[in-house]
Coordinates of C-alpha atoms in Angstrom, one line a residue:
X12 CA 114.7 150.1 48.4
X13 CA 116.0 146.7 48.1
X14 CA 114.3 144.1 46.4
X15 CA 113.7 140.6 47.8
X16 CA 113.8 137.7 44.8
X17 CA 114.2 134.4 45.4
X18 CA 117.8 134.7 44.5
X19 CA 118.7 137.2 46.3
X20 CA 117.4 135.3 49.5
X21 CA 118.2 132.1 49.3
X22 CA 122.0 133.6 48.8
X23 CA 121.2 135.9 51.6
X24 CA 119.2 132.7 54.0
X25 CA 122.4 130.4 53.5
X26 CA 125.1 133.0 54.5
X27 CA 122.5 134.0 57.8
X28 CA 121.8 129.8 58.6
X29 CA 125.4 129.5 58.6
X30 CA 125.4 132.5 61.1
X31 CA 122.6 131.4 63.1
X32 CA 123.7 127.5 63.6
X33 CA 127.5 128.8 65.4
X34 CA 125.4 130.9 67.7
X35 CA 122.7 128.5 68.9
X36 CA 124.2 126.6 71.5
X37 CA 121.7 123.4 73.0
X38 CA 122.2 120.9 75.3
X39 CA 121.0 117.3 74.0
X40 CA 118.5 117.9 77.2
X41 CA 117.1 121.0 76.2
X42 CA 115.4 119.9 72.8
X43 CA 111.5 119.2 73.4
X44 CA 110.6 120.8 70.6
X45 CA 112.6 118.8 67.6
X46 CA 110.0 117.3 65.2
X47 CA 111.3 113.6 64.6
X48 CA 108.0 113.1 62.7
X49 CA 108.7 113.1 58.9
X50 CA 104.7 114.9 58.6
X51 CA 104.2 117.0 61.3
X52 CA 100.2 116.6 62.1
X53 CA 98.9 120.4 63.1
X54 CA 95.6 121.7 64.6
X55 CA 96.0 125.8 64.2
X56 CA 94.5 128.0 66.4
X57 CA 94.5 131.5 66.1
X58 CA 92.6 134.8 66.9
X59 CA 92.9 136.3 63.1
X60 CA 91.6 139.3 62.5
X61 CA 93.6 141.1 65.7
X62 CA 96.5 141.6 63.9
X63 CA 98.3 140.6 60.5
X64 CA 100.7 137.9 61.9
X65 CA 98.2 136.0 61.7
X66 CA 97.5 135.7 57.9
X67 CA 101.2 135.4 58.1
X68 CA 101.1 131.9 60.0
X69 CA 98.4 131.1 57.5
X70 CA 99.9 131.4 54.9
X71 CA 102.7 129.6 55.8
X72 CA 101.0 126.6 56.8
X73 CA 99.4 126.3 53.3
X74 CA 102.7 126.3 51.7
X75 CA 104.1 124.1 54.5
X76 CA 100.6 121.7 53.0
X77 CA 102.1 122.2 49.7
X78 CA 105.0 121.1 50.3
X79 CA 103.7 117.9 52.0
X80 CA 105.7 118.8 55.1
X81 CA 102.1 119.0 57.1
X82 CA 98.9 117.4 57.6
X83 CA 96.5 120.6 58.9
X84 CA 94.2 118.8 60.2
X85 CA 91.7 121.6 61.0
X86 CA 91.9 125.5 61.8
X87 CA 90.4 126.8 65.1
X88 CA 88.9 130.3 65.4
X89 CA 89.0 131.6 68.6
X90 CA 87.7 135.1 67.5
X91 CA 84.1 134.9 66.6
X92 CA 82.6 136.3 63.3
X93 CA 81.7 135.0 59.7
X94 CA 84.4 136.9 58.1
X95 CA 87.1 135.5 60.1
X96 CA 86.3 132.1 58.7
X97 CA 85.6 133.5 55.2
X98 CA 89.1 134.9 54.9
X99 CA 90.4 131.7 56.1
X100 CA 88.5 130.0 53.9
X101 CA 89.5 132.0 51.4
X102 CA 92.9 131.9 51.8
X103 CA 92.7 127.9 51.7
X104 CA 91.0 128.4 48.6
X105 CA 93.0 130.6 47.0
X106 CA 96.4 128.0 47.8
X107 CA 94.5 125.1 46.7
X108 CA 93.3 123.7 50.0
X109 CA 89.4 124.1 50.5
X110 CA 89.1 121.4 52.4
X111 CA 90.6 121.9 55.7
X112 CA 88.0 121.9 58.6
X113 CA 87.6 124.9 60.4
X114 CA 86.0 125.7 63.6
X115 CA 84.2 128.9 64.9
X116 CA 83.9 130.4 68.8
X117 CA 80.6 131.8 70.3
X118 CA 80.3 135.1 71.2
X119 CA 79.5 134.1 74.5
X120 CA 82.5 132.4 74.9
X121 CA 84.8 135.5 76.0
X122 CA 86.0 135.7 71.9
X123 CA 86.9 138.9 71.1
X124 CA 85.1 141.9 68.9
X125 CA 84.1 141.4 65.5
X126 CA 84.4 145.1 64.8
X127 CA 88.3 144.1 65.4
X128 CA 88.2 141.9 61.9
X129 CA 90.8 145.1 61.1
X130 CA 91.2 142.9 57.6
X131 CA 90.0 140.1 57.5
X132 CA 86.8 142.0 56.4
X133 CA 87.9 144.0 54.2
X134 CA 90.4 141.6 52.2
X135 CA 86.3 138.9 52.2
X136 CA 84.6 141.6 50.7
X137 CA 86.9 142.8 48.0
X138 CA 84.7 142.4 44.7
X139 CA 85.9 142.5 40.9
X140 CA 84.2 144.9 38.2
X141 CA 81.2 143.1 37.9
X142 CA 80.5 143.0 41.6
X143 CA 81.7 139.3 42.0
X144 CA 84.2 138.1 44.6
X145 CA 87.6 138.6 44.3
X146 CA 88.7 135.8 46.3
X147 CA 86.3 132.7 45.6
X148 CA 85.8 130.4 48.8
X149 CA 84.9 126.9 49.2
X150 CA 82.2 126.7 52.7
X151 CA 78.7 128.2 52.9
X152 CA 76.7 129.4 56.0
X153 CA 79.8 130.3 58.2
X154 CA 77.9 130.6 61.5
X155 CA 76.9 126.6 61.3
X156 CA 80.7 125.6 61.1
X157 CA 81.0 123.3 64.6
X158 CA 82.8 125.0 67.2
X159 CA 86.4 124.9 67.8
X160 CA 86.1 122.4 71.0
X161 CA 84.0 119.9 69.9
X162 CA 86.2 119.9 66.3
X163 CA 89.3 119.6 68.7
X164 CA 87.3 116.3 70.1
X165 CA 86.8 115.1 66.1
X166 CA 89.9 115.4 65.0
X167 CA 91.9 114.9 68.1
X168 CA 89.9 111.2 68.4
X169 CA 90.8 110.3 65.0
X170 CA 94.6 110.3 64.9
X171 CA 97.1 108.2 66.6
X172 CA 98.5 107.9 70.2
X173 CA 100.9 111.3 70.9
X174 CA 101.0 112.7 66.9
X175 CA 99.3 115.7 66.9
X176 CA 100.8 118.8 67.5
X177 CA 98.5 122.2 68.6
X178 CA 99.7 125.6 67.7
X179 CA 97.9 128.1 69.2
X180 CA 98.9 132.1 68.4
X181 CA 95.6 133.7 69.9
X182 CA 93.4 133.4 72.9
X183 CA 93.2 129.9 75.1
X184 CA 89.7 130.2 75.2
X185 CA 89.3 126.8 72.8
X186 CA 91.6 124.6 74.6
X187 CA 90.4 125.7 77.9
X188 CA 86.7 124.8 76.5
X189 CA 88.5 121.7 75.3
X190 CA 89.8 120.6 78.7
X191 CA 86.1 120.3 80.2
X192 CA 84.2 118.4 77.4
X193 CA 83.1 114.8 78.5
X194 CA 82.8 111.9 76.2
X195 CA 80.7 112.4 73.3
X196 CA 80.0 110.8 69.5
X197 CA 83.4 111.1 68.6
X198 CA 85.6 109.4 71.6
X199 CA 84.4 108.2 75.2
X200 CA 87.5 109.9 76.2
X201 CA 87.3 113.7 78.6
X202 CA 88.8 116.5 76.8
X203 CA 92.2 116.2 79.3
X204 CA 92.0 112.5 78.4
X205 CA 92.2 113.0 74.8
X206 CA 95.1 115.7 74.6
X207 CA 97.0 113.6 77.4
X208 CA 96.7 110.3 74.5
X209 CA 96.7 112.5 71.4
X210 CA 98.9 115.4 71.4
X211 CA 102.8 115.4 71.4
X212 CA 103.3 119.1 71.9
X213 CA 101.6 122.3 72.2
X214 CA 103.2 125.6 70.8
X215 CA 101.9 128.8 72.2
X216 CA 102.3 132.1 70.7
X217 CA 102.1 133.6 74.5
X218 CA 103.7 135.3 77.2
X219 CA 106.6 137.9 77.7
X220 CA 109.7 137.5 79.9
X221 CA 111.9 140.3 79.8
X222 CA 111.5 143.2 81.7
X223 CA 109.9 145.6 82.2
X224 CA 107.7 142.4 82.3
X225 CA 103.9 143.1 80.4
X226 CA 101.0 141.1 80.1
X227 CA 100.9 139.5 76.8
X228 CA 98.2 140.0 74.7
X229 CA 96.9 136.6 74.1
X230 CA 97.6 135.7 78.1
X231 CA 95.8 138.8 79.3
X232 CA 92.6 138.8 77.4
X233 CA 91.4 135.0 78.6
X234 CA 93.3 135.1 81.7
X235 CA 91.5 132.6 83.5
X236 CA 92.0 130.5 80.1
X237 CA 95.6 130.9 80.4
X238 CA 96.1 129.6 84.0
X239 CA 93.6 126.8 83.5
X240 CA 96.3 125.8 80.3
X241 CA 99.6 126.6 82.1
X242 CA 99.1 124.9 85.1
X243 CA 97.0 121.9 84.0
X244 CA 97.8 120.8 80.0
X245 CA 98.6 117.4 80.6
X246 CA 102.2 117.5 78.9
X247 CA 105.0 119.7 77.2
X248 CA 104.2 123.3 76.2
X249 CA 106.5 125.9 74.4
X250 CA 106.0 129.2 74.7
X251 CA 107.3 131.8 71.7
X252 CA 107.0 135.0 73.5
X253 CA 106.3 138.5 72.8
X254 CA 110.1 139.1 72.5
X255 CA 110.6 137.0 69.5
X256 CA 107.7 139.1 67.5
X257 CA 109.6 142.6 68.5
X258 CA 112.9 140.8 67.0
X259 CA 111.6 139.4 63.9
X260 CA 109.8 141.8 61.5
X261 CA 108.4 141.2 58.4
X262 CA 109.6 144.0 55.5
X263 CA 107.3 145.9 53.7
X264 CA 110.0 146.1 51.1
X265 CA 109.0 142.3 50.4
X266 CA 105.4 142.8 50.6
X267 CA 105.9 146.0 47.8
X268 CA 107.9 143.8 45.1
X269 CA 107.3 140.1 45.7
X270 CA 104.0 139.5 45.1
X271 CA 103.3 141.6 42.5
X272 CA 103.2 138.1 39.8
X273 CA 99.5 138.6 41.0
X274 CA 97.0 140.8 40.7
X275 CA 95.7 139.8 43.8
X276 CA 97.3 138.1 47.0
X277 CA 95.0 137.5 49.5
X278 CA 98.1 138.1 52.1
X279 CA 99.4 141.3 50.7
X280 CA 95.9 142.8 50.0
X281 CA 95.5 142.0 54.2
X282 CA 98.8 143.2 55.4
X283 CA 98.1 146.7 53.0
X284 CA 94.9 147.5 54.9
X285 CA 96.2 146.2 58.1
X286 CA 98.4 149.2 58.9
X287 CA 100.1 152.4 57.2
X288 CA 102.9 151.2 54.9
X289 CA 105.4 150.9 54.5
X290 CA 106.2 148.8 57.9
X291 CA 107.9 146.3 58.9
X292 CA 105.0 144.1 60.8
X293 CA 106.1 141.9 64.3
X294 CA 105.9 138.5 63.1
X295 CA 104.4 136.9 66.6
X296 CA 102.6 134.0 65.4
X297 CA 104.7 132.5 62.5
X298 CA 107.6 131.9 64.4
X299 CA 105.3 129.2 66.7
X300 CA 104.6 127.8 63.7
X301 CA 108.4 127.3 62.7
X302 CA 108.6 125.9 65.9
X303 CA 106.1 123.6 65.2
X304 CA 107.4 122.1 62.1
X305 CA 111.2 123.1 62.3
X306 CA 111.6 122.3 65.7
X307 CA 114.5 124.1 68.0
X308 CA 116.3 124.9 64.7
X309 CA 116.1 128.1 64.4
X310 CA 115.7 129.1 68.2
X311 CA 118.1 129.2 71.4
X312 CA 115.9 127.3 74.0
X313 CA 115.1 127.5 77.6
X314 CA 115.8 125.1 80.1
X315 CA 113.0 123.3 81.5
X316 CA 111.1 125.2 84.0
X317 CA 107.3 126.1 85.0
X318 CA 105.9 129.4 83.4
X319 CA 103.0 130.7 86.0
X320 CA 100.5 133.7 84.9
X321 CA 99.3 135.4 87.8
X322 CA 95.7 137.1 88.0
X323 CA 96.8 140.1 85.6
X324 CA 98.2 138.3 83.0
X325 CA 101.7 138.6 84.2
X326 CA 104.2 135.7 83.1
X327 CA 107.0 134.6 84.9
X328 CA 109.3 131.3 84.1
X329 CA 111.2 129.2 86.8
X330 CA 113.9 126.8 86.1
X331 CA 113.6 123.2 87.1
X332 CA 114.6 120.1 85.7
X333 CA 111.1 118.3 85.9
X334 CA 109.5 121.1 84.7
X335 CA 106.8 120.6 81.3
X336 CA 107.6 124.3 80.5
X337 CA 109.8 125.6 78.0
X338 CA 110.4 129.2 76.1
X339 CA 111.9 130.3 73.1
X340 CA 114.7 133.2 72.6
X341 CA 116.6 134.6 69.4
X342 CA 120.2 135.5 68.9
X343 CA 120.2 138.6 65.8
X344 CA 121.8 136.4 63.8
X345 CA 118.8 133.7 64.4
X346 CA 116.4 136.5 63.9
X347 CA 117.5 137.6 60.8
X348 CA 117.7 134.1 59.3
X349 CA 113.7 134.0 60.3
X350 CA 113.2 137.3 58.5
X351 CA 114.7 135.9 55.5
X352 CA 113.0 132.5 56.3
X353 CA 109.7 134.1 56.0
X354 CA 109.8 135.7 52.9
X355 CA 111.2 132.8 51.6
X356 CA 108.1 131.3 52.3
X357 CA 105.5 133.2 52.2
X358 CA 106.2 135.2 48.8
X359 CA 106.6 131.2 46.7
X360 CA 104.2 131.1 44.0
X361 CA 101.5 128.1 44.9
X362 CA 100.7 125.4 42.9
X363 CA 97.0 126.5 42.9
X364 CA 97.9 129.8 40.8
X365 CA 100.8 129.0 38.7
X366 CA 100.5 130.2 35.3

């Protein structure tokens, strides 16, 4: 079984970059996604708890933060339950970062199954010997954190014109909620007036293009959600679809060896419990967030074209050279160069817990 150590990777990452930047071939027209901001401002929204990509995308935006690369301005939950937010709050804890806002969903608001927290529970509720936590966190009284569409409305009002960009790797349930919110304490703006001044982009972890053609997960459990997004967000949206997850796997071989300068990772305690290792776990919802901060880099890109979802969850792209749609692709040379990108990433030892 190989090991993955920072040597061994970053030898490994430069000979696959090299790879990776003769096969990516873009037109100057077909780059939406290139982040020309030297901080990249992010609101994350995310269904964790459904599956461990998740806590993958997490994690990586804490060291992103680290790395001052980011401002996260605040985490969006659109799967309900207090220990979804406690094991985000206890990851942001754990790398240093206690302070980033987070917003809940309602039951009521179509939001998933807590009894589907398949780790997020587990990894909250881990206690030392003497029945303390193993992972401290920073919030109290989950279930009166504001909800994720009226902290879109917060955060969204206080940052400048077209800087903000959403990534969203679960259900649309928040943003659709966000569309139809009227003016309120924080902006006399509507919701569709805010994103049209406020955000730049919007990266969706969402749909699936190949055939045989599926409903995607995220697409087909809001449906309604999804259409109301895909035919009325009020500017560019890239899609990093189901096919890039199947392509790009994280290795258990990394998760068994590089983290072991801990007795505790809040990550590899989650993606243990998650499934039965070893595997090598889809990684859907960090490659939106590369995306997000590394632009078109380390993707082949769509033209422009309009992405419908019809009334099963079914998603189809069209060309067209006005369209505000775009989706992403991966040669196996850029896919292994995300691979190694990851682990890279996700295995560096945060400032927070360096000895």
């Amino acid at each position: 079984m190989t090991r993955y150590n920072n040597s061994h990777i970053m030898k490994r990452f430069t000979t696959i970059l090299c790879c990776a930047a003769a096969a990516v071939c873009i037109s100057a027209c077909n780059k939406p996604v290139e982040n020309t901001q030297s901080v990249c401002n992010v609101i994350f929204d995310t269904d964790i708890g459904n599956d461990i990509d998740d806590a993958e995308a997490l994690v990586l935006l804490n060291q992103y933060l680290e790395e001052g690369r980011i401002n996260l301005l605040g985490i969006c939950l659109n799967k309900h339950g207090d220990l979804t937010a406690r094991y985000v709050d206890l990851v942001n804890t754990w790398y240093g970062h206690p302070d980033i806002p987070i917003g809940i969903i309602r039951e009521d608001f179509n939001s998933g199954d807590p009894a589907e927290e398949r780790y997020t529970g587990l990894v909250a509720q881990m206690a030392k010997e003497d029945g303390s936590p193993l992972f401290a966190t920073t919030l109290k009284g989950y279930s009166s954190l504001p909800l994720s569409h009226n902290l879109y409305r917060k955060l969204l009002a206080a940052q400048p014109d077209n800087s903000v960009t959403v990534v969203s790797v679960g259900f649309l349930t928040n943003l659709s909620l966000l569309m139809d919110t009227p003016a309120d304490e924080y902006s006399p703006l509507t919701g569709m007036e805010l994103i049209q001044k406020k955000v730049k982009s919007l990266v969706l972890m969402a749909g699936r293009f190949t055939e045989p053609n599926y409903p995607e997960f995220n697409v087909m459990f809001d449906i309604p959600a999804a259409q109301k997004i895909i035919n009325n967000w009020p500017g560019e949206i890239i899609l990093s679809p189901w096919e890039i997850g199947e392509a790009v796997r994280y290795p258990a071989e990394s998760i068994e060896n590089d983290y072991n300068w801990t007795p505790a990772h809040p990550f590899k305690e989650a993606y243990i419990r998650y499934g039965d290792m070893p595997y090598d776990n889809y990684a859907f919802d960090p490659t939106a967030v590369v995306c997000a901060v590394e632009g078109s880099n380390y993707f082949t890109i769509s033209p422009a074209g309009t992405v419908t979802v019809d009334d099963e969850g079914f998603t189809n792209f069209s060309p067209c050279e006005d369209g505000r749609h775009y989706y992403l692709s991966v040669t196996p040379d850029q896919a292994a160069a995300l691979r190694e990108y990851f682990v890279n990433y996700l295995t560096r030892i945060p400032a927070s817990q360096a000895k």
